[in-house]
């Protein structure tokens, strides 16, 4: 794992977008794993800018989102289908047939989870997975005690997640209590992971996720086992990390980051 600290949330989002752009230019058929949430909005804003101003081409890119609420149709304003179309898919030249999110309205949810895993497998696996982190350390909707070998499945949302996301709903009492999410094992199988966290509210959980003991209570600690995972944080989210001097040195000196300094 390596940790990249950027001065602001904007700079952190731009760096993540530039990594995605770099991978896409190298491999136009990139299989990109995507996340939703407030943190990601800045990343999508920058990708849209790169598409408009620098002709970044998404036409051959394939995408798989981490999760979707159960019971929300794609047209629902709170669905992740809708979030993705609004913030990313519609403003760029994405082929919608190549975008994938779990169907939270499927009649047979277990079959839908198996279908989703199979679709990822048929695409050749995920090349680059983008992740946010919840206040209690979930990645996707892998709530506390998610098995590290778990695959895409239905998961009950924890009280912390319900509290974190309910304000986004017009009527918070209508927030679904379950979601389909890629499993921790599905995420660990991706070729490369980028976890983005910004803001002081994420400082505690980032210290535990990156430098704390590996535990199923905090799904993000599983990323310590991933062979190629980078964590991108702003100064606020980095505030409680112990090893910042080392992280800054590696970012300034490792050839992998040369193009991003
Ligand atoms: C959403 C997802 C979640 C979010 C996390 C952070 O697709 O996978 O794990 O990334 O809850 O959300 P924000 O960015 O709203 O704090």
CSV table of C-alpha atoms and ligand atoms in Angstrom, one decimal:
chain,number,residue,atom,x,y,z
A,1,UNK,CA,0.0,0.0,0.0
A,2,UNK,CA,1.2,3.5,-0.6
A,3,UNK,CA,-0.3,6.8,0.7
A,4,UNK,CA,-0.4,10.0,-1.3
A,5,UNK,CA,-1.2,13.2,0.6
A,6,UNK,CA,-2.5,16.2,-1.3
A,7,UNK,CA,-2.9,19.7,0.0
A,8,UNK,CA,-6.7,20.0,-0.6
A,9,UNK,CA,-9.7,17.8,-1.4
A,10,UNK,CA,-9.8,19.3,-4.9
A,11,UNK,CA,-6.2,18.3,-5.5
A,12,UNK,CA,-6.8,14.8,-4.2
A,13,UNK,CA,-9.8,14.4,-6.6
A,14,UNK,CA,-7.8,15.7,-9.5
A,15,UNK,CA,-5.0,13.3,-8.8
A,16,UNK,CA,-7.4,10.3,-8.7
A,17,UNK,CA,-8.9,11.5,-12.0
A,18,UNK,CA,-5.4,11.8,-13.6
A,19,UNK,CA,-4.6,8.2,-12.5
A,20,UNK,CA,-7.8,7.0,-14.2
A,21,UNK,CA,-7.0,9.1,-17.3
A,22,UNK,CA,-3.5,7.7,-17.5
A,23,UNK,CA,-4.8,4.1,-17.2
A,24,UNK,CA,-7.5,4.7,-19.8
A,25,UNK,CA,-5.0,6.2,-22.3
A,26,UNK,CA,-2.8,3.2,-21.9
A,27,UNK,CA,-5.7,0.8,-22.2
A,28,UNK,CA,-8.8,2.2,-24.0
A,29,UNK,CA,-10.8,-1.0,-23.1
A,30,UNK,CA,-10.1,-0.4,-19.4
A,31,UNK,CA,-12.4,-2.2,-16.9
A,32,UNK,CA,-13.0,0.4,-14.3
A,33,UNK,CA,-14.6,-0.2,-10.9
A,34,UNK,CA,-16.5,2.8,-9.7
A,35,UNK,CA,-17.9,4.2,-6.4
A,36,UNK,CA,-20.5,6.8,-5.7
A,37,UNK,CA,-20.8,9.3,-2.7
A,38,UNK,CA,-20.0,12.9,-2.0
A,39,UNK,CA,-16.2,12.3,-2.1
A,40,UNK,CA,-16.4,11.0,-5.7
A,41,UNK,CA,-18.2,14.0,-7.1
A,42,UNK,CA,-14.9,15.9,-7.5
A,43,UNK,CA,-13.3,13.0,-9.3
A,44,UNK,CA,-16.2,12.8,-11.9
A,45,UNK,CA,-16.2,16.6,-12.3
A,46,UNK,CA,-12.5,16.4,-13.3
A,47,UNK,CA,-13.0,13.4,-15.6
A,48,UNK,CA,-15.8,15.3,-17.4
A,49,UNK,CA,-13.4,18.3,-17.7
A,50,UNK,CA,-10.7,16.1,-19.2
A,51,UNK,CA,-13.2,14.7,-21.6
A,52,UNK,CA,-14.4,18.2,-22.7
A,53,UNK,CA,-11.1,20.0,-22.8
A,54,UNK,CA,-8.6,17.2,-23.5
A,55,UNK,CA,-10.8,14.8,-25.5
A,56,UNK,CA,-10.3,12.0,-22.9
A,57,UNK,CA,-12.2,9.1,-24.6
A,58,UNK,CA,-14.4,6.8,-22.6
A,59,UNK,CA,-16.1,5.1,-25.6
A,60,UNK,CA,-14.4,1.8,-25.2
A,61,UNK,CA,-14.2,1.8,-21.4
A,62,UNK,CA,-16.2,-0.7,-19.4
A,63,UNK,CA,-17.4,0.0,-15.8
A,64,UNK,CA,-18.7,-1.9,-12.8
A,65,UNK,CA,-20.1,0.0,-9.8
A,66,UNK,CA,-19.6,-1.3,-6.3
A,67,UNK,CA,-23.1,-1.2,-5.1
A,68,UNK,CA,-26.8,-0.2,-5.4
A,69,UNK,CA,-29.6,0.1,-2.8
A,70,UNK,CA,-32.3,-2.6,-2.8
A,71,UNK,CA,-35.7,-1.5,-4.0
A,72,UNK,CA,-34.7,1.7,-5.8
A,73,UNK,CA,-35.3,1.8,-9.6
A,74,UNK,CA,-32.6,3.3,-11.8
A,75,UNK,CA,-34.8,6.4,-12.2
A,76,UNK,CA,-35.1,7.0,-8.4
A,77,UNK,CA,-33.2,10.3,-7.6
A,78,UNK,CA,-31.4,8.5,-4.7
A,79,UNK,CA,-30.3,5.4,-6.8
A,80,UNK,CA,-26.7,5.0,-7.6
A,81,UNK,CA,-27.8,4.3,-11.3
A,82,UNK,CA,-29.1,7.9,-11.3
A,83,UNK,CA,-26.0,9.3,-9.5
A,84,UNK,CA,-23.7,7.8,-12.1
A,85,UNK,CA,-25.6,9.0,-15.1
A,86,UNK,CA,-25.9,12.5,-13.7
A,87,UNK,CA,-22.3,12.9,-12.5
A,88,UNK,CA,-20.4,10.9,-15.0
A,89,UNK,CA,-21.9,8.7,-17.7
A,90,UNK,CA,-24.1,11.2,-19.4
A,91,UNK,CA,-21.7,14.1,-19.6
A,92,UNK,CA,-18.9,11.9,-21.2
A,93,UNK,CA,-19.0,9.6,-24.2
A,94,UNK,CA,-19.6,6.5,-22.2
A,95,UNK,CA,-21.3,3.6,-24.0
A,96,UNK,CA,-24.1,2.9,-21.5
A,97,UNK,CA,-24.3,-0.7,-22.6
A,98,UNK,CA,-20.8,-1.1,-21.2
A,99,UNK,CA,-21.7,0.3,-17.8
A,100,UNK,CA,-22.8,-2.0,-15.0
A,101,UNK,CA,-24.5,-1.6,-11.6
A,102,UNK,CA,-26.2,-4.3,-9.6
A,103,UNK,CA,-30.0,-4.3,-10.1
A,104,UNK,CA,-31.5,-3.6,-6.7
A,105,UNK,CA,-34.9,-4.4,-8.0
A,106,UNK,CA,-34.1,-7.8,-9.3
A,107,UNK,CA,-36.8,-10.4,-8.5
A,108,UNK,CA,-34.1,-12.9,-7.4
A,109,UNK,CA,-31.4,-10.9,-5.6
A,110,UNK,CA,-29.1,-13.9,-5.0
A,111,UNK,CA,-29.2,-14.7,-8.7
A,112,UNK,CA,-28.5,-11.0,-9.5
A,113,UNK,CA,-25.4,-11.1,-7.3
A,114,UNK,CA,-24.1,-14.2,-9.0
A,115,UNK,CA,-24.9,-12.7,-12.4
A,116,UNK,CA,-22.9,-9.6,-11.4
A,117,UNK,CA,-19.8,-11.6,-10.4
A,118,UNK,CA,-20.0,-13.5,-13.6
A,119,UNK,CA,-20.2,-10.3,-15.7
A,120,UNK,CA,-17.1,-9.0,-14.0
A,121,UNK,CA,-15.3,-12.4,-14.7
A,122,UNK,CA,-16.4,-12.3,-18.3
A,123,UNK,CA,-15.0,-8.8,-18.7
A,124,UNK,CA,-11.6,-10.2,-17.6
A,125,UNK,CA,-11.7,-8.8,-14.1
A,126,UNK,CA,-11.5,-5.2,-12.9
A,127,UNK,CA,-8.3,-3.3,-13.9
A,128,UNK,CA,-8.7,-0.3,-11.6
A,129,UNK,CA,-11.1,-0.1,-8.7
A,130,UNK,CA,-12.0,3.4,-7.2
A,131,UNK,CA,-13.1,3.3,-3.6
A,132,UNK,CA,-14.4,5.7,-1.0
A,133,UNK,CA,-14.6,4.9,2.7
A,134,UNK,CA,-17.5,5.2,5.2
A,135,UNK,CA,-17.1,6.7,8.6
A,136,UNK,CA,-17.0,3.2,10.2
A,137,UNK,CA,-14.6,1.9,7.5
A,138,UNK,CA,-16.8,0.2,4.9
A,139,UNK,CA,-15.7,-0.1,1.3
A,140,UNK,CA,-18.6,-0.5,-1.0
A,141,UNK,CA,-21.3,-1.5,1.5
A,142,UNK,CA,-19.2,-4.0,3.2
A,143,UNK,CA,-20.3,-3.3,6.7
A,144,UNK,CA,-18.6,-4.4,9.9
A,145,UNK,CA,-17.8,-8.2,10.0
A,146,UNK,CA,-18.0,-8.6,6.3
A,147,UNK,CA,-15.9,-11.6,5.4
A,148,UNK,CA,-12.6,-10.9,3.6
A,149,UNK,CA,-13.5,-13.6,1.1
A,150,UNK,CA,-17.1,-12.3,0.5
A,151,UNK,CA,-18.4,-11.9,-3.0
A,152,UNK,CA,-21.2,-9.7,-4.4
A,153,UNK,CA,-24.2,-10.2,-2.1
A,154,UNK,CA,-27.0,-8.5,-0.2
A,155,UNK,CA,-25.9,-6.7,2.9
A,156,UNK,CA,-27.9,-5.0,5.7
A,157,UNK,CA,-26.7,-1.4,6.2
A,158,UNK,CA,-25.2,-0.6,9.6
A,159,UNK,CA,-26.6,2.2,11.9
A,160,UNK,CA,-23.5,4.3,11.0
A,161,UNK,CA,-24.2,4.0,7.3
A,162,UNK,CA,-27.9,4.7,7.7
A,163,UNK,CA,-27.0,7.9,9.7
A,164,UNK,CA,-24.4,8.9,7.2
A,165,UNK,CA,-26.5,8.5,4.0
A,166,UNK,CA,-30.1,9.2,5.3
A,167,UNK,CA,-29.8,13.0,4.9
A,168,UNK,CA,-29.4,12.5,1.1
A,169,UNK,CA,-33.0,11.2,1.0
A,170,UNK,CA,-35.9,13.7,0.7
A,171,UNK,CA,-37.7,11.5,3.3
A,172,UNK,CA,-34.8,9.9,5.3
A,173,UNK,CA,-37.2,7.3,6.7
A,174,UNK,CA,-37.5,6.0,3.1
A,175,UNK,CA,-33.8,5.1,2.9
A,176,UNK,CA,-33.4,1.4,2.0
A,177,UNK,CA,-31.9,-0.7,4.8
A,178,UNK,CA,-30.2,-3.2,2.5
A,179,UNK,CA,-28.0,-3.0,-0.6
A,180,UNK,CA,-26.2,-5.2,-3.1
A,181,UNK,CA,-22.5,-4.7,-2.8
A,182,UNK,CA,-19.4,-6.3,-4.3
A,183,UNK,CA,-17.7,-8.3,-1.6
A,184,UNK,CA,-14.4,-7.6,0.1
A,185,UNK,CA,-13.1,-10.6,-1.8
A,186,UNK,CA,-14.4,-9.2,-5.1
A,187,UNK,CA,-12.5,-5.9,-4.3
A,188,UNK,CA,-9.3,-7.8,-3.3
A,189,UNK,CA,-9.4,-9.6,-6.7
A,190,UNK,CA,-9.1,-6.3,-8.7
A,191,UNK,CA,-5.7,-5.6,-10.3
A,192,UNK,CA,-5.3,-2.1,-8.8
A,193,UNK,CA,-7.2,-0.2,-6.1
A,194,UNK,CA,-7.3,3.6,-5.3
A,195,UNK,CA,-9.0,4.6,-2.1
A,196,UNK,CA,-9.9,8.3,-1.9
A,197,UNK,CA,-10.8,10.0,1.4
A,198,UNK,CA,-11.0,13.7,2.1
A,199,UNK,CA,-12.1,15.9,5.0
A,200,UNK,CA,-11.5,15.9,8.8
A,201,UNK,CA,-14.5,13.6,9.4
A,202,UNK,CA,-12.4,10.8,7.7
A,203,UNK,CA,-9.2,11.3,9.7
A,204,UNK,CA,-9.9,8.8,12.4
A,205,UNK,CA,-11.1,6.0,10.2
A,206,UNK,CA,-8.2,6.5,7.8
A,207,UNK,CA,-5.6,6.1,10.5
A,208,UNK,CA,-7.3,2.9,11.6
A,209,UNK,CA,-7.8,1.6,8.0
A,210,UNK,CA,-4.2,2.3,6.9
A,211,UNK,CA,-2.1,1.8,10.0
A,212,UNK,CA,-4.3,-0.2,12.3
A,213,UNK,CA,-4.6,-3.9,12.7
A,214,UNK,CA,-6.4,-5.9,10.0
A,215,UNK,CA,-9.9,-6.7,11.2
A,216,UNK,CA,-13.3,-7.6,9.7
A,217,UNK,CA,-14.8,-4.9,11.9
A,218,UNK,CA,-13.2,-2.4,9.4
A,219,UNK,CA,-13.5,-3.7,5.9
A,220,UNK,CA,-11.0,-1.1,4.5
A,221,UNK,CA,-8.2,-2.8,6.6
A,222,UNK,CA,-8.5,-5.6,4.1
A,223,UNK,CA,-6.8,-3.3,1.5
A,224,UNK,CA,-3.6,-3.8,3.5
A,225,UNK,CA,-3.6,-7.3,1.9
A,226,UNK,CA,-4.1,-5.9,-1.7
A,227,UNK,CA,-1.0,-6.3,-3.8
A,228,UNK,CA,-1.4,-2.8,-5.5
A,229,UNK,CA,-3.4,-0.4,-3.5
A,230,UNK,CA,-2.9,3.4,-3.3
A,231,UNK,CA,-4.6,5.6,-0.7
A,232,UNK,CA,-5.1,9.3,-1.7
A,233,UNK,CA,-6.0,11.7,1.0
A,234,UNK,CA,-6.1,15.5,1.6
A,235,UNK,CA,-4.3,17.0,4.6
A,236,UNK,CA,-7.4,16.9,6.7
A,237,UNK,CA,-8.0,13.2,6.2
A,238,UNK,CA,-4.3,12.5,6.8
A,239,UNK,CA,-4.2,14.4,10.1
A,240,UNK,CA,-4.1,11.3,12.3
A,241,UNK,CA,-1.7,9.2,10.2
A,242,UNK,CA,1.6,8.4,12.0
A,243,UNK,CA,3.9,7.8,9.0
A,244,UNK,CA,3.3,11.0,6.9
A,245,UNK,CA,7.0,11.8,6.6
A,246,UNK,CA,7.6,8.5,4.9
A,247,UNK,CA,4.5,8.7,2.7
A,248,UNK,CA,5.6,12.2,1.5
A,249,UNK,CA,9.1,10.9,0.8
A,250,UNK,CA,7.8,8.0,-1.3
A,251,UNK,CA,5.4,10.2,-3.3
A,252,UNK,CA,8.3,12.6,-4.1
A,253,UNK,CA,10.8,10.0,-5.0
A,254,UNK,CA,9.1,6.8,-6.3
A,255,UNK,CA,9.2,6.7,-10.2
A,256,UNK,CA,5.6,5.5,-10.3
A,257,UNK,CA,4.4,8.9,-9.1
A,258,UNK,CA,6.7,11.0,-11.2
A,259,UNK,CA,4.0,12.1,-13.7
A,260,UNK,CA,1.7,13.1,-10.8
A,261,UNK,CA,3.9,15.4,-8.8
B,1,LIG,C1,-20.6,4.1,-2.5
B,1,LIG,C2,-19.7,3.4,-1.7
B,1,LIG,C3,-19.4,3.9,-0.3
B,1,LIG,C4,-18.9,5.3,-0.2
B,1,LIG,C5,-18.6,5.7,1.2
B,1,LIG,C6,-18.1,7.2,1.3
B,1,LIG,O1,-20.7,3.6,-3.8
B,1,LIG,O2,-19.2,2.4,-2.1
B,1,LIG,O3,-18.5,3.0,0.3
B,1,LIG,O4,-17.7,5.4,-1.0
B,1,LIG,O5,-19.7,5.6,2.0
B,1,LIG,O6,-19.2,8.0,1.0
B,1,LIG,P1,-19.0,9.6,1.0
B,1,LIG,O7,-18.0,9.9,-0.1
B,1,LIG,O8,-20.4,10.2,0.7
B,1,LIG,O9,-18.5,10.0,2.3
